Coordinates of C-alpha atoms in Angstrom, one line a residue:
X248 CA 2.2 39.6 3.6
X249 CA 1.8 36.5 5.6
X250 CA -0.1 33.7 4.0
X251 CA -2.7 31.9 6.0
X252 CA -3.8 28.3 5.4
X253 CA -6.1 25.7 6.8
X254 CA -4.9 22.7 8.8
X255 CA -6.8 19.5 9.3
X256 CA -9.0 19.5 12.4
X257 CA -10.0 23.2 12.1
X258 CA -12.2 23.3 9.1
X259 CA -12.1 22.1 5.5
X260 CA -13.7 24.7 3.3
X261 CA -15.2 23.8 -0.1
X262 CA -13.0 25.3 -2.8
X263 CA -14.9 26.6 -5.8
X264 CA -12.5 28.7 -7.8
X265 CA -9.0 30.0 -8.3
X266 CA -9.6 33.0 -6.1
X267 CA -10.8 30.8 -3.2
X268 CA -8.0 28.3 -3.8
X269 CA -5.4 30.9 -3.1
X270 CA -7.4 32.7 -0.4
X271 CA -5.3 34.7 2.0
X272 CA -8.1 35.2 4.6
X273 CA -7.0 34.5 8.2
X274 CA -8.9 31.3 9.0
X275 CA -6.7 30.4 12.0
X276 CA -4.0 32.0 14.1
X277 CA -1.4 29.8 12.4
X278 CA 0.4 31.5 9.5
X279 CA 3.7 31.1 7.6
X280 CA 5.4 33.4 10.2
X281 CA 4.8 31.0 13.1
X282 CA 4.0 27.6 11.5
X283 CA 5.4 25.0 11.0
X284 CA 7.8 24.9 13.9
X285 CA 8.1 21.2 14.6
X286 CA 8.0 17.8 13.0
X287 CA 4.6 17.4 14.5
X288 CA 3.4 20.6 12.8
X289 CA 4.6 19.2 9.5
X290 CA 2.6 16.0 10.1
X291 CA -0.5 18.1 10.7
X292 CA 0.0 20.1 7.6
X293 CA 0.7 17.0 5.6
X294 CA -2.6 15.5 6.8
X295 CA -4.4 18.5 5.4
X296 CA -2.9 17.7 1.9
X297 CA -4.2 14.1 2.2
X298 CA -7.6 15.4 3.2
X299 CA -7.9 17.3 -0.1
X300 CA -7.5 13.9 -1.9
X301 CA -10.2 12.3 0.3
X302 CA -12.7 15.1 -0.2
X303 CA -12.6 14.6 -4.0
X304 CA -13.8 10.9 -4.0
X305 CA -17.1 11.7 -5.7
X306 CA -15.6 13.5 -8.7
X307 CA -12.0 12.3 -9.0
X308 CA -10.5 10.5 -12.0
X309 CA -11.7 7.3 -10.6
X310 CA -15.4 8.3 -10.3
X311 CA -15.6 10.3 -13.5
X312 CA -13.9 7.7 -15.6
X313 CA -15.9 4.9 -14.3
X314 CA -19.0 6.4 -15.9
X315 CA -17.2 7.7 -18.9
X316 CA -15.9 4.2 -19.8
X317 CA -17.9 1.6 -21.7
X318 CA -18.1 -0.9 -18.9
X319 CA -20.8 1.1 -17.1
X320 CA -23.8 3.4 -17.9
X321 CA -24.4 6.4 -15.8
X322 CA -27.5 5.0 -14.1
X323 CA -28.7 7.0 -11.2
X324 CA -31.9 9.0 -11.4
X325 CA -33.5 11.4 -13.9
X326 CA -32.0 14.4 -12.1
X327 CA -28.4 13.0 -12.1
X328 CA -27.5 15.1 -15.2
X329 CA -23.9 15.6 -14.2
X330 CA -23.2 11.9 -14.1
X331 CA -25.0 11.5 -17.5
X332 CA -22.8 14.3 -18.8
X333 CA -19.7 12.4 -17.8
X334 CA -21.1 9.2 -19.3
X335 CA -21.8 10.8 -22.7
X336 CA -19.0 13.4 -22.8
X337 CA -21.7 16.1 -23.0
X338 CA -22.2 19.3 -21.1
X339 CA -24.7 19.1 -18.2
X340 CA -23.8 22.6 -17.0
X341 CA -21.1 25.3 -17.5
X342 CA -19.4 24.2 -14.3
X343 CA -20.0 20.5 -14.3
X344 CA -16.3 19.9 -13.4
X345 CA -15.8 22.7 -10.9
X346 CA -15.3 20.5 -7.9
X347 CA -12.4 18.3 -9.2
X348 CA -10.7 21.5 -10.6
X349 CA -10.9 23.4 -7.4
X350 CA -10.2 20.6 -5.0
X351 CA -7.2 19.4 -6.9
X352 CA -5.8 22.9 -7.1
X353 CA -6.5 23.3 -3.4
X354 CA -4.4 20.2 -2.7
X355 CA -1.6 21.5 -5.0
X356 CA -1.7 24.8 -3.1
X357 CA -1.3 23.1 0.2
X358 CA 1.5 21.0 -1.1
X359 CA 3.3 24.1 -2.5
X360 CA 2.9 25.9 0.9
X361 CA 4.2 22.8 2.6
X362 CA 7.3 22.5 0.4
X363 CA 8.0 26.2 0.8
X364 CA 7.9 26.1 4.6
X365 CA 9.5 22.7 5.1
X366 CA 12.9 24.2 5.7
X367 CA 11.7 26.1 8.7
X368 CA 11.8 22.9 10.7
X369 CA 15.3 21.8 11.5
X370 CA 14.9 19.1 14.1
X371 CA 13.6 15.7 13.1
X372 CA 13.3 12.4 14.9
X373 CA 15.4 10.8 12.1
X374 CA 16.7 11.6 8.6
X375 CA 14.3 9.0 7.2
X376 CA 11.4 10.8 8.9
X377 CA 12.5 14.0 7.3
X378 CA 12.9 12.5 3.8
X379 CA 9.7 10.6 4.0
X380 CA 7.6 13.7 4.8
X381 CA 9.3 15.7 2.0
X382 CA 8.8 12.8 -0.4
X383 CA 5.1 12.6 0.5
X384 CA 4.5 16.2 -0.4
X385 CA 6.2 15.7 -3.8
X386 CA 4.1 12.6 -4.4
X387 CA 0.9 14.3 -3.5
X388 CA 1.5 17.3 -5.8
X389 CA 2.2 14.9 -8.6
X390 CA -1.0 13.0 -7.8
X391 CA -3.1 16.1 -7.9
X392 CA -1.6 17.3 -11.2
X393 CA -2.0 13.8 -12.7
X394 CA -5.7 14.0 -11.8
X395 CA -6.0 17.4 -13.5
X396 CA -4.0 16.7 -16.6
X397 CA -6.0 13.5 -17.3
X398 CA -9.3 15.2 -16.8
X399 CA -8.5 18.4 -18.6
X400 CA -5.4 18.1 -20.7
X401 CA -3.5 21.4 -20.6
X402 CA -3.8 23.0 -17.2
X403 CA -2.1 26.0 -15.4
X404 CA 1.1 24.7 -13.8
X405 CA 1.6 26.4 -10.4
X406 CA 4.6 25.2 -8.3
X407 CA 4.7 28.1 -5.8
X408 CA 1.9 29.5 -3.5
X409 CA 2.1 32.9 -5.2
X410 CA -1.3 34.2 -6.5
X411 CA -0.8 34.4 -10.3
X412 CA -3.1 34.3 -13.3
X413 CA -1.5 32.3 -16.0
X414 CA -2.8 30.5 -19.1
X415 CA -3.0 26.7 -19.4
X416 CA 0.4 25.1 -19.6
X417 CA 1.0 22.5 -22.4
X418 CA 0.4 19.0 -21.1
X419 CA 4.0 18.0 -21.9
X420 CA 5.3 20.5 -19.4
X421 CA 2.8 19.5 -16.7
X422 CA 3.8 15.8 -17.2
X423 CA 7.5 16.9 -17.0
X424 CA 6.7 18.4 -13.5
X425 CA 4.8 15.3 -12.5
X426 CA 7.6 13.0 -13.5
X427 CA 10.2 15.2 -11.8
X428 CA 8.2 15.3 -8.5
X429 CA 7.7 11.5 -8.5
X430 CA 11.4 11.0 -9.2
X431 CA 12.3 13.2 -6.3
X432 CA 9.8 11.3 -4.1
X433 CA 11.3 7.9 -5.1
X434 CA 14.8 9.2 -4.4
X435 CA 13.8 10.5 -1.0
X436 CA 11.6 7.7 0.2
X437 CA 13.4 5.0 2.3
X438 CA 13.0 1.4 1.0
X439 CA 10.8 0.2 3.9
X440 CA 9.4 -3.3 3.2
X441 CA 5.6 -3.6 3.8
X442 CA 6.2 -6.4 6.3
X443 CA 8.2 -4.2 8.6
X444 CA 6.5 -0.8 8.1
X445 CA 4.5 0.8 10.8
X446 CA 0.9 -0.1 9.9
X447 CA -0.4 3.1 11.4
X448 CA 1.1 4.8 8.3
X449 CA -1.2 2.9 5.9
X450 CA -2.8 5.5 3.6
X451 CA 0.4 7.5 3.4
X452 CA 2.4 7.4 0.1
X453 CA 5.5 5.2 0.0
X454 CA 8.4 4.5 -2.3
X455 CA 6.3 1.7 -3.8
X456 CA 3.3 3.9 -4.4
X457 CA 5.5 6.5 -6.1
X458 CA 7.0 3.7 -8.3
X459 CA 3.5 2.5 -9.3
X460 CA 2.3 6.0 -10.0
X461 CA 5.2 7.0 -12.1
X462 CA 4.6 3.9 -14.2
X463 CA 1.0 4.8 -14.6
X464 CA 1.9 8.4 -15.6
X465 CA 4.5 7.1 -18.1
X466 CA 2.1 4.7 -19.7
X467 CA -0.6 7.2 -20.2
X468 CA 1.6 10.1 -21.3
X469 CA 3.7 8.1 -23.8
X470 CA 0.6 6.2 -25.0
X471 CA -1.8 9.1 -25.5
X472 CA 0.8 11.6 -26.7
X473 CA 2.6 9.1 -28.8
X474 CA 6.1 9.6 -27.4
X475 CA 8.8 7.1 -26.3
X476 CA 10.1 9.0 -23.3
X477 CA 9.0 11.6 -20.7
X478 CA 11.2 14.7 -20.4
X479 CA 11.5 15.9 -16.7
X480 CA 11.3 19.4 -15.4
X481 CA 14.7 20.7 -14.5
X482 CA 16.4 18.3 -16.9
X483 CA 16.7 14.6 -17.6
X484 CA 14.4 12.1 -19.2
X485 CA 12.3 9.2 -17.9
X486 CA 12.7 6.2 -20.2
X487 CA 10.9 2.9 -20.4
X488 CA 14.0 1.3 -18.9
X489 CA 13.8 3.6 -15.9
X490 CA 10.2 2.8 -15.3
X491 CA 10.8 -1.0 -15.7
X492 CA 13.6 -0.6 -13.1
X493 CA 11.2 1.1 -10.7
X494 CA 8.5 -1.6 -11.1
X495 CA 11.1 -4.3 -10.6
X496 CA 12.2 -2.6 -7.4
X497 CA 8.6 -2.6 -6.2
X498 CA 8.2 -6.3 -7.1
X499 CA 11.4 -7.4 -5.6
X500 CA 11.7 -5.3 -2.5
X501 CA 8.3 -3.8 -1.5
X502 CA 6.9 -6.8 0.4
X503 CA 3.6 -6.2 -1.5
X504 CA 2.0 -9.3 -3.0
X505 CA -1.2 -10.7 -4.4
X506 CA -3.9 -11.7 -2.1
X507 CA -4.4 -15.5 -2.0
X508 CA -8.1 -15.2 -3.0
X509 CA -9.4 -12.4 -5.2
X510 CA -12.7 -12.3 -3.4
X511 CA -11.1 -11.4 -0.1
X512 CA -10.2 -8.0 -1.5
X513 CA -13.8 -6.9 -1.3
X514 CA -15.9 -6.2 1.8
X515 CA -18.8 -8.6 1.1
X516 CA -16.4 -11.1 2.6
X517 CA -16.4 -9.3 6.0
X518 CA -17.0 -11.6 9.0
X519 CA -20.4 -10.1 9.8
X520 CA -21.8 -10.7 6.3
X521 CA -19.8 -13.6 4.7
X522 CA -21.7 -16.6 6.1
X523 CA -25.1 -15.0 5.5
X524 CA -24.4 -14.1 1.8
X525 CA -25.3 -17.0 -0.5
X526 CA -22.4 -16.3 -2.8
X527 CA -19.7 -16.4 -0.1
X528 CA -21.2 -18.8 2.4
X529 CA -19.1 -21.8 3.3
X530 CA -16.1 -20.7 1.2
X531 CA -13.8 -19.9 4.1
X532 CA -13.3 -16.3 3.0
X533 CA -12.1 -13.4 5.2
X534 CA -12.0 -9.8 4.0
X535 CA -8.4 -8.4 4.2
X536 CA -9.8 -5.0 5.0
X537 CA -10.9 -6.2 8.5
X538 CA -7.3 -6.2 9.8
X539 CA -6.2 -3.2 7.7
X540 CA -3.4 -5.4 6.6
X541 CA -3.7 -5.9 2.9
X542 CA -0.4 -6.5 1.1
X543 CA -2.1 -6.1 -2.3
X544 CA -2.9 -2.4 -1.6
X545 CA 0.0 -0.3 -2.7
X546 CA -1.9 3.1 -2.3
X547 CA -5.4 3.9 -1.2
X548 CA -7.5 6.7 0.1
X549 CA -8.3 5.7 3.7
X550 CA -11.7 6.4 5.3
X551 CA -13.1 6.3 8.8
X552 CA -16.5 6.3 10.4
X553 CA -16.9 9.9 11.4
X554 CA -20.4 10.5 10.1
X555 CA -20.3 14.2 9.7
X556 CA -22.2 14.4 6.4
X557 CA -19.1 15.0 4.3
X558 CA -17.2 12.7 2.0
X559 CA -13.9 13.5 3.7
X560 CA -14.3 10.7 6.1
X561 CA -16.7 8.2 4.5
X562 CA -16.5 6.7 1.0
X563 CA -19.4 8.1 -1.0
X564 CA -18.5 5.9 -3.9
X565 CA -20.0 2.9 -2.2
X566 CA -23.2 4.9 -1.7
X567 CA -23.1 6.1 -5.3
X568 CA -23.1 2.5 -6.6
X569 CA -25.6 1.1 -4.1
X570 CA -29.0 -0.3 -5.2
X571 CA -31.5 2.5 -5.8
X572 CA -34.9 2.9 -4.3
X573 CA -35.6 -0.6 -2.9
X574 CA -38.6 -0.7 -0.5
X575 CA -37.0 -3.4 1.7
X576 CA -33.2 -3.9 1.4
X577 CA -33.5 -7.2 3.4
X578 CA -34.8 -8.6 0.1
X579 CA -31.5 -7.6 -1.6
X580 CA -29.2 -8.8 1.2
X581 CA -26.3 -8.0 1.6
X582 CA -26.4 -5.1 -0.8
X583 CA -27.6 -1.8 0.6
X584 CA -29.0 1.5 -0.4
X585 CA -27.5 4.1 -2.7
X586 CA -27.9 6.2 -5.8
X587 CA -27.7 3.4 -8.4
X588 CA -24.9 4.9 -10.5
X589 CA -22.7 2.9 -12.8
X590 CA -25.1 0.1 -13.9
X591 CA -22.9 -2.5 -15.6
X592 CA -23.0 -2.9 -19.4
X593 CA -24.2 -6.4 -20.3
X594 CA -22.2 -6.4 -23.5
X595 CA -19.1 -6.1 -21.3
X596 CA -20.1 -9.2 -19.5
X597 CA -20.8 -11.0 -22.8
X598 CA -17.3 -10.1 -24.1
X599 CA -15.8 -11.3 -20.9
X600 CA -17.5 -14.6 -21.2
X601 CA -16.3 -14.9 -24.8
X602 CA -12.8 -13.8 -24.1
X603 CA -12.3 -15.9 -21.0
X604 CA -15.1 -18.4 -20.5
X605 CA -13.5 -20.1 -17.5
X606 CA -12.9 -16.8 -15.6
X607 CA -16.1 -17.5 -13.5
X608 CA -14.5 -16.7 -10.1
X609 CA -13.3 -13.3 -11.0
X610 CA -16.4 -12.4 -13.0
X611 CA -18.8 -13.3 -10.3
X612 CA -16.6 -11.7 -7.7
X613 CA -16.8 -8.4 -9.6
X614 CA -20.4 -8.3 -10.9
X615 CA -23.7 -8.6 -9.2
X616 CA -26.5 -10.0 -11.3
X617 CA -29.6 -9.5 -9.2
X618 CA -31.3 -12.3 -11.3
X619 CA -28.7 -14.9 -10.6
X620 CA -30.0 -17.4 -8.0
X621 CA -26.5 -17.9 -6.6
X622 CA -26.6 -14.4 -5.3
X623 CA -29.6 -15.2 -3.1
X624 CA -31.4 -11.9 -3.9
X625 CA -35.0 -12.3 -2.8
X626 CA -36.7 -9.5 -4.7
X627 CA -35.2 -6.7 -6.8
X628 CA -37.7 -4.0 -7.6
X629 CA -37.4 -2.2 -11.0
X630 CA -37.8 1.5 -11.3
X631 CA -36.9 2.5 -7.7
X632 CA -36.5 6.2 -7.4
X633 CA -36.7 6.4 -11.2
X634 CA -33.6 4.3 -11.7
X635 CA -32.1 5.1 -15.1
X636 CA -30.3 2.6 -17.5
X637 CA -31.0 -0.3 -15.2
X638 CA -29.4 -3.5 -16.6
X639 CA -29.9 -5.6 -13.4
X640 CA -26.1 -5.7 -13.3
X641 CA -24.0 -3.8 -10.7
X642 CA -20.4 -3.7 -9.7
X643 CA -19.6 -5.6 -6.5
X644 CA -16.2 -4.0 -5.7
X645 CA -17.5 -0.7 -4.4
X646 CA -21.1 -0.9 -3.2
X647 CA -22.9 -0.6 0.1
X648 CA -22.7 -3.9 2.0
X649 CA -25.0 -4.7 4.9
X650 CA -25.1 -7.3 7.7
X651 CA -28.1 -8.4 9.7
X652 CA -29.0 -6.2 12.6
X653 CA -31.7 -8.7 13.6
X654 CA -32.0 -11.6 11.2
X655 CA -35.4 -12.8 12.5
X656 CA -36.8 -9.3 12.2
X657 CA -35.0 -8.9 8.8
X658 CA -33.5 -5.6 9.7
X659 CA -30.1 -4.6 8.3
X660 CA -27.3 -2.2 9.0
X661 CA -24.0 -1.5 7.2
X662 CA -21.2 -3.9 8.2
X663 CA -19.3 -0.9 9.6
X664 CA -21.8 -0.6 12.4
X665 CA -20.7 -3.8 14.3
X666 CA -17.2 -3.8 12.9
X667 CA -16.1 -0.2 13.6
X668 CA -18.9 1.3 15.7
X669 CA -20.3 3.5 12.9
X670 CA -23.6 5.2 13.5
X671 CA -26.5 2.9 12.3
X672 CA -28.7 5.8 11.3
X673 CA -26.1 7.6 9.1
X674 CA -27.2 5.5 6.1
X675 CA -25.2 7.4 3.4
X676 CA -22.2 8.3 5.5
X677 CA -21.0 5.1 7.2
X678 CA -19.3 3.4 4.2
X679 CA -15.7 2.9 5.5
X680 CA -14.2 1.0 2.6
X681 CA -10.9 2.3 1.3
X682 CA -10.6 3.4 -2.3
X683 CA -7.7 1.5 -3.6
X684 CA -5.9 3.5 -6.3
X685 CA -3.0 1.2 -7.0
X686 CA -3.1 -2.6 -6.4
X687 CA -0.1 -4.9 -6.7
X688 CA -1.9 -6.7 -9.5
X689 CA -1.6 -3.5 -11.5
X690 CA 2.1 -3.3 -10.7
X691 CA 2.5 -6.8 -12.3
X692 CA 0.4 -6.0 -15.3
X693 CA 2.2 -2.7 -16.0
X694 CA 5.5 -4.5 -15.7
X695 CA 4.4 -7.1 -18.2
X696 CA 3.2 -4.5 -20.6
X697 CA 6.4 -2.5 -20.5
X698 CA 8.7 -5.5 -20.7
X699 CA 6.5 -7.4 -23.1
X700 CA 6.8 -10.5 -21.1
X701 CA 4.2 -12.7 -19.5
X702 CA 5.5 -13.3 -16.0
X703 CA 3.5 -10.7 -14.1
X704 CA 0.5 -11.3 -16.4
X705 CA 0.4 -15.0 -15.6
X706 CA 0.9 -14.4 -11.8
X707 CA -2.4 -12.4 -11.9
X708 CA -4.1 -15.2 -14.0
X709 CA -2.8 -18.0 -11.7
X710 CA -4.4 -16.3 -8.7
X711 CA -7.9 -16.9 -10.2
X712 CA -7.2 -20.4 -11.6
X713 CA -6.6 -19.5 -15.2
X714 CA -3.9 -21.1 -17.4
X715 CA -0.8 -19.2 -18.5
X716 CA -0.8 -17.4 -21.8
X717 CA 1.9 -16.0 -24.1
X718 CA 2.5 -12.2 -24.0
X719 CA 0.7 -10.0 -26.4
X720 CA -0.8 -6.6 -26.1
X721 CA -4.2 -8.1 -26.7
X722 CA -3.7 -10.5 -23.7
X723 CA -2.7 -7.5 -21.5
X724 CA -5.7 -5.5 -22.6
X725 CA -8.1 -8.3 -21.8
X726 CA -6.4 -9.1 -18.5
X727 CA -6.5 -5.4 -17.4
X728 CA -10.2 -5.2 -18.4
X729 CA -11.0 -8.3 -16.3
X730 CA -8.7 -7.9 -13.3
X731 CA -9.2 -4.2 -12.9
X732 CA -12.9 -4.0 -13.9
X733 CA -14.7 -1.1 -12.1
X734 CA -11.4 0.2 -10.6
X735 CA -11.1 3.5 -12.5
X736 CA -8.6 2.2 -15.2
X737 CA -10.7 1.3 -18.3
X738 CA -11.3 4.8 -19.7
X739 CA -7.7 5.9 -19.4
X740 CA -6.5 2.6 -20.8
X741 CA -8.7 3.1 -23.9
X742 CA -7.5 6.7 -24.4
X743 CA -3.8 5.7 -24.1
X744 CA -4.2 2.7 -26.4
X745 CA -6.5 4.2 -29.0
X746 CA -6.4 8.0 -28.6
X747 CA -9.3 9.6 -30.4
X748 CA -10.3 6.3 -31.8
X749 CA -11.4 5.2 -28.4
X750 CA -14.8 6.8 -29.0
X751 CA -15.7 4.4 -31.8
X752 CA -14.9 1.4 -29.5
X753 CA -17.1 2.8 -26.7
X754 CA -19.9 3.4 -29.1
X755 CA -19.7 -0.1 -30.5
X756 CA -19.7 -1.5 -27.0
X757 CA -22.7 0.5 -25.7
X758 CA -25.1 1.5 -28.4
X759 CA -28.0 -0.9 -29.1
X760 CA -28.2 -2.2 -25.5
X761 CA -31.7 -2.6 -24.0
X762 CA -32.1 -1.0 -20.6
X763 CA -34.9 0.1 -18.2
X764 CA -35.0 3.9 -17.6
X765 CA -37.5 4.9 -15.0
X766 CA -39.0 1.5 -15.6
X767 CA -39.5 2.2 -19.3
X768 CA -37.8 -0.1 -21.8
X769 CA -35.4 1.9 -24.0
X770 CA -32.4 1.1 -26.2
X771 CA -29.2 3.0 -25.9
X772 CA -28.6 4.9 -29.2
X773 CA -27.5 8.3 -28.1
X774 CA -23.9 8.2 -27.2
X775 CA -22.1 9.3 -30.4
X776 CA -18.8 9.0 -28.6
X777 CA -17.0 8.6 -31.9
X778 CA -17.8 12.3 -32.5
X779 CA -17.3 13.4 -28.9
X780 CA -13.9 11.9 -28.3
X781 CA -12.8 13.1 -31.7
X782 CA -13.9 16.6 -30.8
X783 CA -12.7 16.7 -27.2
X784 CA -9.7 14.3 -27.2
X785 CA -11.5 12.6 -24.3
X786 CA -11.0 15.5 -22.0
X787 CA -13.6 17.3 -19.9
X788 CA -14.7 21.0 -19.9
X789 CA -12.8 23.6 -18.0
X790 CA -15.2 25.2 -15.5
X791 CA -16.6 28.4 -17.0
X792 CA -16.3 30.0 -13.6
X793 CA -12.5 29.6 -13.9
X794 CA -12.4 31.1 -17.3
X795 CA -14.4 34.1 -16.1
X796 CA -12.2 34.5 -13.0
X797 CA -9.1 34.4 -15.1
X798 CA -10.5 37.2 -17.4
X799 CA -10.3 34.6 -20.1
X800 CA -6.6 34.0 -19.7
X801 CA -7.7 30.3 -19.2
X802 CA -9.4 29.0 -22.3
X803 CA -11.9 26.3 -22.9
X804 CA -11.1 22.8 -24.1
X805 CA -11.8 21.9 -27.8
X806 CA -15.3 20.5 -28.3
X807 CA -16.9 22.1 -25.2
X808 CA -17.6 25.6 -26.6
X809 CA -21.1 27.0 -27.4
X810 CA -20.6 26.0 -31.0
X811 CA -20.6 22.3 -30.1
X812 CA -24.3 21.1 -30.3
X813 CA -23.2 17.6 -29.5
X814 CA -21.7 18.8 -26.3
X815 CA -25.0 19.5 -24.5
X816 CA -26.7 16.9 -22.5

């Protein structure tokens, strides 16, 4: 039977289960009997794989872990039970994780189909073009599986497009496939320096992105599962030395580098906002995202301004973390409307000040305190749309940013309206900021951690005016917490460093904090993450719909069954 599959530009269906993930319905006239035929066809099919990644922004590892970690509370509104379930490792519904499961498997299926059909095309513009497109597919399959295995632990390993019903594969075997795919990608990718690459390809995986991702995979796997090496599917082993060599290659040959000023990484320094925002006014800052030429970005999900009401083109994370329920956002300039997720834990700020009192530039560049006069916030209204767990602290890196539409009339629009021509009335769908998944700063910090040297660590510190320090694991832990705050790293770092003991650390850092929930003062005393991480290992529940569809061939994760009273939000 011919298999039919979607291509970008036709329709992107919402995947909700294994049966839909492997659907064989004829959605288009293109099938594996007549497609792909050309290099251009392969590019179209490859774009569809990337679109699966972009569609999952709201519930990918980045989004889920940001609320699960101890740097943020769930926030949001009374009805945002799914987000509070992530935050507390408790069950909000039987299928609270159905979207990341289905979308990631959808991306894997597309990658598998692509790899199976790749050999049908025999004419390429160059050998480098051929190898690059093949490497990208291996990279993307590894990316999707890394998302799944971090969220769920053991997951079914499918490396063909055949419709099969198999039980969950042990994590070590899934990681072995991830490692093998990334090694293939690295071997295939040409060594194209960032300074000479075609900038129209930004957003596509590169050799440098694969080297960064394989280091992240290695650190999590060996840390969480307490091993020294990573066995590879098909034979061979990935060692610490191998990973250090990959990172050194990236550092020496990629052309990636740190931005001169940390603040220019974030869109509040865009040219339409920067001189009207009290915090950035007069500092000579220019957002690197304006030109699309940011040497610090090693791999990112790229977004555009097609306001079609989906999160395939716009970055919903910015809306998720925007200020909730303000009656007049001109009073909160330049910060715009959103759902109020991810309010920042004030204890995290206190620890930061204690650990690194002189790190004022990076701290104020990362955290919005609406009560700080230096921010220039006129009025912040408590309790908007029943804002939960309000601490008056918000992350600045991913948040809706406005500019003046008419300063005299005090009307605002997102900066994407004058910059990119986005629709002014598409309030929730015109956030164009890329989601950066791997920054060069992380490359340097991972290299320091693996080599147990301070060179990369101190390069990151020097950028924000901090003195050099000797290498220690504690120094790396603090630097990662500060440099990569609110960038989807903290939860996975805690799990790989402390395993099931991470829950006690998260409880200690969060319980006892005074917040406003629906404008009522309350104290956080309900997490009990010591118990939840111990019971679940830090993993999330397999969607019950998948268990049913598999006729219970797929089983539930520990700690998420009906016997777990603590697992209900």
